[in-house]
């Protein structure tokens, strides 16, 4: 009886390992089929080409090359911008630095 239980336990273990391997291989195949960021042809545009000030444009300071902008925040106003065109999808990145001791 003990030998039978060990055989059944061994079969369950082998099936579990086979199922796990199948799952891992499936995930590996899916991940290799997914497009990578290197496969996209991303181009960078200037801030003025892609965005329009929404409010407090005096608090938007463009970089020298025009490819980035600093949004200033003071005690009277912040600033905001919107896309110049409507997009279904796209890429946007931001680095945000808030004043110390102020987290509103």
Short mmCIF file of N, CA and C in Angstrom, two decimals:
data_model
loop_
_atom_site.label_atom_id
_atom_site.label_comp_id
_atom_site.label_asym_id
_atom_site.label_seq_id
_atom_site.Cartn_x
_atom_site.Cartn_y
_atom_site.Cartn_z
N UNK A 1 0.83 -1.19 0.00
CA UNK A 1 0.00 0.00 0.00
C UNK A 1 0.87 1.25 0.00
N UNK A 2 1.95 1.22 0.78
CA UNK A 2 2.85 2.37 0.84
C UNK A 2 3.53 2.58 -0.52
N UNK A 3 3.86 1.47 -1.17
CA UNK A 3 4.49 1.55 -2.48
C UNK A 3 3.52 2.14 -3.50
N UNK A 4 2.25 1.79 -3.41
CA UNK A 4 1.23 2.32 -4.31
C UNK A 4 1.07 3.82 -4.10
N UNK A 5 1.06 4.26 -2.84
CA UNK A 5 0.94 5.69 -2.55
C UNK A 5 2.14 6.46 -3.10
N UNK A 6 3.33 5.86 -3.01
CA UNK A 6 4.52 6.52 -3.53
C UNK A 6 4.45 6.63 -5.05
N UNK A 7 3.92 5.59 -5.70
CA UNK A 7 3.79 5.62 -7.15
C UNK A 7 2.79 6.69 -7.58
N UNK A 8 1.67 6.79 -6.86
CA UNK A 8 0.66 7.81 -7.18
C UNK A 8 1.23 9.20 -6.93
N UNK A 9 1.94 9.37 -5.81
CA UNK A 9 2.57 10.66 -5.50
C UNK A 9 3.60 11.04 -6.55
N UNK A 10 4.35 10.06 -7.02
CA UNK A 10 5.35 10.31 -8.06
C UNK A 10 4.71 10.74 -9.37
N UNK A 11 3.60 10.10 -9.72
CA UNK A 11 2.89 10.47 -10.95
C UNK A 11 2.34 11.89 -10.86
N UNK A 12 1.80 12.23 -9.71
CA UNK A 12 1.27 13.59 -9.52
C UNK A 12 2.40 14.60 -9.62
N UNK A 13 3.55 14.26 -9.03
CA UNK A 13 4.70 15.16 -9.09
C UNK A 13 5.18 15.34 -10.52
N UNK A 14 5.25 14.25 -11.27
CA UNK A 14 5.70 14.32 -12.66
C UNK A 14 4.72 15.14 -13.49
N UNK A 15 3.42 14.94 -13.29
CA UNK A 15 2.42 15.73 -14.02
C UNK A 15 2.52 17.20 -13.66
N UNK A 16 2.76 17.48 -12.39
CA UNK A 16 2.89 18.87 -11.96
C UNK A 16 4.11 19.53 -12.60
N UNK A 17 5.21 18.79 -12.64
CA UNK A 17 6.43 19.32 -13.25
C UNK A 17 6.21 19.54 -14.75
N UNK A 18 5.57 18.59 -15.41
CA UNK A 18 5.28 18.73 -16.84
C UNK A 18 4.39 19.94 -17.11
N UNK A 19 3.38 20.13 -16.27
CA UNK A 19 2.49 21.27 -16.43
C UNK A 19 3.24 22.58 -16.21
N UNK A 20 4.10 22.60 -15.21
CA UNK A 20 4.89 23.79 -14.93
C UNK A 20 5.83 24.10 -16.10
N UNK A 21 6.48 23.08 -16.64
CA UNK A 21 7.36 23.29 -17.79
C UNK A 21 6.58 23.80 -19.00
N UNK A 22 5.41 23.26 -19.23
CA UNK A 22 4.57 23.72 -20.33
C UNK A 22 4.19 25.19 -20.15
N UNK A 23 3.84 25.55 -18.93
CA UNK A 23 3.49 26.94 -18.64
C UNK A 23 4.69 27.86 -18.86
N UNK A 24 5.86 27.46 -18.38
CA UNK A 24 7.06 28.28 -18.56
C UNK A 24 7.43 28.43 -20.03
N UNK A 25 7.32 27.36 -20.79
CA UNK A 25 7.62 27.44 -22.22
C UNK A 25 6.62 28.34 -22.94
N UNK A 26 5.36 28.27 -22.54
CA UNK A 26 4.34 29.14 -23.14
C UNK A 26 4.64 30.61 -22.84
N UNK A 27 5.00 30.90 -21.60
CA UNK A 27 5.33 32.28 -21.23
C UNK A 27 6.57 32.76 -21.98
N UNK A 28 7.55 31.89 -22.12
CA UNK A 28 8.76 32.25 -22.85
C UNK A 28 8.44 32.56 -24.31
N UNK A 29 7.59 31.77 -24.89
CA UNK A 29 7.20 31.99 -26.29
C UNK A 29 6.44 33.29 -26.44
N UNK A 30 5.53 33.57 -25.51
CA UNK A 30 4.78 34.82 -25.57
C UNK A 30 5.69 36.03 -25.39
N UNK A 31 6.64 35.93 -24.48
CA UNK A 31 7.53 37.07 -24.23
C UNK A 31 8.45 37.32 -25.42
N UNK A 32 8.84 36.28 -26.12
CA UNK A 32 9.70 36.48 -27.28
C UNK A 32 8.91 37.02 -28.47
N UNK A 33 7.60 36.80 -28.48
CA UNK A 33 6.77 37.31 -29.56
C UNK A 33 6.35 38.75 -29.33
N UNK A 34 6.42 39.23 -28.09
CA UNK A 34 6.01 40.60 -27.77
C UNK A 34 7.03 41.57 -28.34
N UNK A 35 6.55 42.69 -28.89
CA UNK A 35 7.49 43.66 -29.45
C UNK A 35 8.30 44.33 -28.35
N UNK A 36 9.54 44.59 -28.63
CA UNK A 36 10.40 45.27 -27.66
C UNK A 36 10.45 46.75 -28.01
N UNK A 37 10.88 47.56 -27.07
CA UNK A 37 10.96 49.00 -27.30
C UNK A 37 11.95 49.31 -28.42
N UNK A 38 12.96 48.46 -28.60
CA UNK A 38 13.95 48.69 -29.65
C UNK A 38 13.33 48.52 -31.03
N UNK A 39 12.23 47.80 -31.13
CA UNK A 39 11.58 47.58 -32.41
C UNK A 39 10.74 48.74 -32.89
N UNK A 40 10.47 49.71 -32.03
CA UNK A 40 9.67 50.86 -32.41
C UNK A 40 10.56 51.95 -32.97
N UNK A 41 10.04 52.68 -33.92
CA UNK A 41 10.76 53.81 -34.48
C UNK A 41 10.24 55.07 -33.80
N UNK A 42 10.80 55.40 -32.64
CA UNK A 42 10.36 56.56 -31.88
C UNK A 42 11.16 57.77 -32.30
N UNK A 43 10.46 58.86 -32.56
CA UNK A 43 11.16 60.10 -32.85
C UNK A 43 10.78 61.12 -31.80
N UNK A 44 11.69 62.03 -31.55
CA UNK A 44 11.46 63.07 -30.55
C UNK A 44 11.09 64.35 -31.27
N UNK A 45 10.08 65.02 -30.76
CA UNK A 45 9.68 66.31 -31.33
C UNK A 45 9.89 67.39 -30.29
N UNK A 46 9.89 68.62 -30.75
CA UNK A 46 10.06 69.72 -29.80
C UNK A 46 8.79 69.88 -28.97
N UNK A 47 8.93 70.54 -27.85
CA UNK A 47 7.79 70.75 -26.96
C UNK A 47 6.70 71.55 -27.68
N UNK A 48 7.08 72.58 -28.42
CA UNK A 48 6.10 73.41 -29.14
C UNK A 48 5.35 72.64 -30.21
N UNK A 49 6.00 71.65 -30.83
CA UNK A 49 5.34 70.83 -31.85
C UNK A 49 4.29 69.92 -31.24
N UNK A 50 4.54 69.44 -30.03
CA UNK A 50 3.67 68.42 -29.46
C UNK A 50 2.68 68.90 -28.43
N UNK A 51 2.91 70.08 -27.85
CA UNK A 51 2.08 70.51 -26.73
C UNK A 51 1.69 71.98 -26.85
N UNK A 52 0.57 72.30 -26.24
CA UNK A 52 0.05 73.65 -26.18
C UNK A 52 -0.19 74.01 -24.72
N UNK A 53 0.22 75.21 -24.30
CA UNK A 53 -0.05 75.60 -22.91
C UNK A 53 -1.55 75.59 -22.62
N UNK A 54 -1.92 75.07 -21.48
CA UNK A 54 -3.32 75.02 -21.08
C UNK A 54 -3.66 76.18 -20.15
N UNK A 55 -2.78 76.45 -19.21
CA UNK A 55 -2.95 77.60 -18.33
C UNK A 55 -1.60 78.02 -17.78
N UNK A 56 -1.50 79.26 -17.37
CA UNK A 56 -0.29 79.82 -16.78
C UNK A 56 0.95 79.53 -17.62
N UNK A 57 0.87 79.90 -18.91
CA UNK A 57 2.00 79.63 -19.79
C UNK A 57 3.27 80.37 -19.37
N UNK A 58 3.14 81.40 -18.55
CA UNK A 58 4.32 82.11 -18.04
C UNK A 58 5.11 81.24 -17.07
N UNK A 59 4.54 80.15 -16.60
CA UNK A 59 5.24 79.22 -15.70
C UNK A 59 5.80 78.00 -16.44
N UNK A 60 5.78 78.03 -17.76
CA UNK A 60 6.39 76.96 -18.56
C UNK A 60 7.68 77.50 -19.14
N UNK A 61 8.80 76.94 -18.74
CA UNK A 61 10.11 77.39 -19.21
C UNK A 61 10.72 76.30 -20.09
N UNK A 62 10.91 76.62 -21.37
CA UNK A 62 11.48 75.66 -22.32
C UNK A 62 12.99 75.57 -22.17
N UNK A 63 13.52 74.39 -22.45
CA UNK A 63 14.97 74.22 -22.45
C UNK A 63 15.55 74.91 -23.68
N UNK A 64 16.86 75.06 -23.72
CA UNK A 64 17.51 75.73 -24.85
C UNK A 64 17.24 75.04 -26.18
N UNK A 65 17.20 73.70 -26.18
CA UNK A 65 16.96 72.97 -27.42
C UNK A 65 15.47 72.81 -27.73
N UNK A 66 14.59 73.21 -26.82
CA UNK A 66 13.15 73.15 -27.05
C UNK A 66 12.55 71.77 -26.93
N UNK A 67 13.33 70.78 -26.50
CA UNK A 67 12.82 69.41 -26.41
C UNK A 67 12.23 69.08 -25.06
N UNK A 68 12.43 69.92 -24.08
CA UNK A 68 11.87 69.67 -22.76
C UNK A 68 11.43 71.00 -22.15
N UNK A 69 10.66 70.89 -21.08
CA UNK A 69 10.14 72.09 -20.43
C UNK A 69 10.12 71.88 -18.92
N UNK A 70 10.30 72.93 -18.20
CA UNK A 70 10.14 72.93 -16.75
C UNK A 70 8.83 73.63 -16.43
N UNK A 71 8.02 72.98 -15.63
CA UNK A 71 6.77 73.59 -15.17
C UNK A 71 7.03 74.15 -13.79
N UNK A 72 6.89 75.44 -13.65
CA UNK A 72 7.17 76.09 -12.38
C UNK A 72 5.93 76.12 -11.51
N UNK A 73 6.15 76.04 -10.24
CA UNK A 73 5.08 76.09 -9.25
C UNK A 73 5.47 77.14 -8.22
N UNK A 74 4.63 78.15 -8.09
CA UNK A 74 4.88 79.14 -7.05
C UNK A 74 3.63 79.26 -6.19
N UNK A 75 3.61 80.22 -5.30
CA UNK A 75 2.48 80.31 -4.37
C UNK A 75 1.21 80.82 -5.04
N UNK A 76 1.31 81.31 -6.28
CA UNK A 76 0.14 81.87 -6.96
C UNK A 76 -0.41 80.96 -8.05
N UNK A 77 0.45 80.23 -8.71
CA UNK A 77 -0.03 79.43 -9.84
C UNK A 77 0.94 78.29 -10.15
N UNK A 78 0.42 77.29 -10.78
CA UNK A 78 1.22 76.22 -11.35
C UNK A 78 1.25 76.44 -12.84
N UNK A 79 1.20 75.40 -13.60
CA UNK A 79 1.10 75.51 -15.05
C UNK A 79 0.63 74.18 -15.60
N UNK A 80 0.17 74.21 -16.82
CA UNK A 80 -0.31 72.98 -17.43
C UNK A 80 -0.22 73.06 -18.94
N UNK A 81 -0.23 71.91 -19.57
CA UNK A 81 -0.20 71.85 -21.03
C UNK A 81 -0.99 70.64 -21.49
N UNK A 82 -1.39 70.67 -22.75
CA UNK A 82 -2.13 69.57 -23.36
C UNK A 82 -1.46 69.21 -24.68
N UNK A 83 -1.82 68.06 -25.22
CA UNK A 83 -1.31 67.65 -26.53
C UNK A 83 -1.85 68.58 -27.60
N UNK A 84 -1.00 68.92 -28.55
CA UNK A 84 -1.43 69.78 -29.65
C UNK A 84 -2.38 69.02 -30.58
N UNK A 85 -2.25 67.71 -30.63
CA UNK A 85 -3.11 66.87 -31.47
C UNK A 85 -3.71 65.77 -30.62
N UNK A 86 -4.78 65.16 -31.12
CA UNK A 86 -5.40 64.03 -30.42
C UNK A 86 -4.65 62.76 -30.81
N UNK A 87 -4.27 61.97 -29.80
CA UNK A 87 -3.57 60.71 -30.04
C UNK A 87 -4.33 59.58 -29.35
N UNK A 88 -4.38 58.42 -30.00
CA UNK A 88 -4.95 57.24 -29.38
C UNK A 88 -3.95 56.63 -28.39
N UNK A 89 -2.68 56.82 -28.64
CA UNK A 89 -1.64 56.28 -27.78
C UNK A 89 -0.37 57.07 -28.03
N UNK A 90 0.60 56.90 -27.18
CA UNK A 90 1.87 57.59 -27.35
C UNK A 90 2.76 57.36 -26.15
N UNK A 91 3.88 58.02 -26.16
CA UNK A 91 4.85 57.89 -25.08
C UNK A 91 5.10 59.25 -24.48
N UNK A 92 5.10 59.31 -23.18
CA UNK A 92 5.33 60.56 -22.47
C UNK A 92 6.14 60.24 -21.23
N UNK A 93 7.15 61.03 -20.96
CA UNK A 93 7.91 60.79 -19.74
C UNK A 93 8.02 62.09 -18.96
N UNK A 94 8.18 61.96 -17.66
CA UNK A 94 8.27 63.14 -16.80
C UNK A 94 9.17 62.84 -15.61
N UNK A 95 9.90 63.83 -15.20
CA UNK A 95 10.65 63.79 -13.94
C UNK A 95 10.07 64.89 -13.08
N UNK A 96 9.61 64.54 -11.91
CA UNK A 96 8.91 65.50 -11.05
C UNK A 96 9.71 65.70 -9.77
N UNK A 97 9.95 66.94 -9.45
CA UNK A 97 10.65 67.28 -8.22
C UNK A 97 9.79 68.29 -7.46
N UNK A 98 9.37 67.92 -6.28
CA UNK A 98 8.55 68.81 -5.45
C UNK A 98 9.42 69.46 -4.39
N UNK A 99 9.00 70.65 -3.95
CA UNK A 99 9.75 71.31 -2.87
C UNK A 99 9.74 70.45 -1.60
N UNK A 100 10.81 70.50 -0.85
CA UNK A 100 10.87 69.77 0.41
C UNK A 100 9.85 70.29 1.40
N UNK A 101 9.34 69.41 2.23
CA UNK A 101 8.36 69.76 3.28
C UNK A 101 7.03 70.27 2.73
N UNK A 102 6.75 70.01 1.44
CA UNK A 102 5.47 70.44 0.89
C UNK A 102 4.99 69.35 -0.06
N UNK A 103 3.94 68.66 0.33
CA UNK A 103 3.48 67.51 -0.47
C UNK A 103 2.05 67.66 -0.94
N UNK A 104 1.53 68.88 -1.01
CA UNK A 104 0.16 69.08 -1.48
C UNK A 104 0.10 68.71 -2.92
#
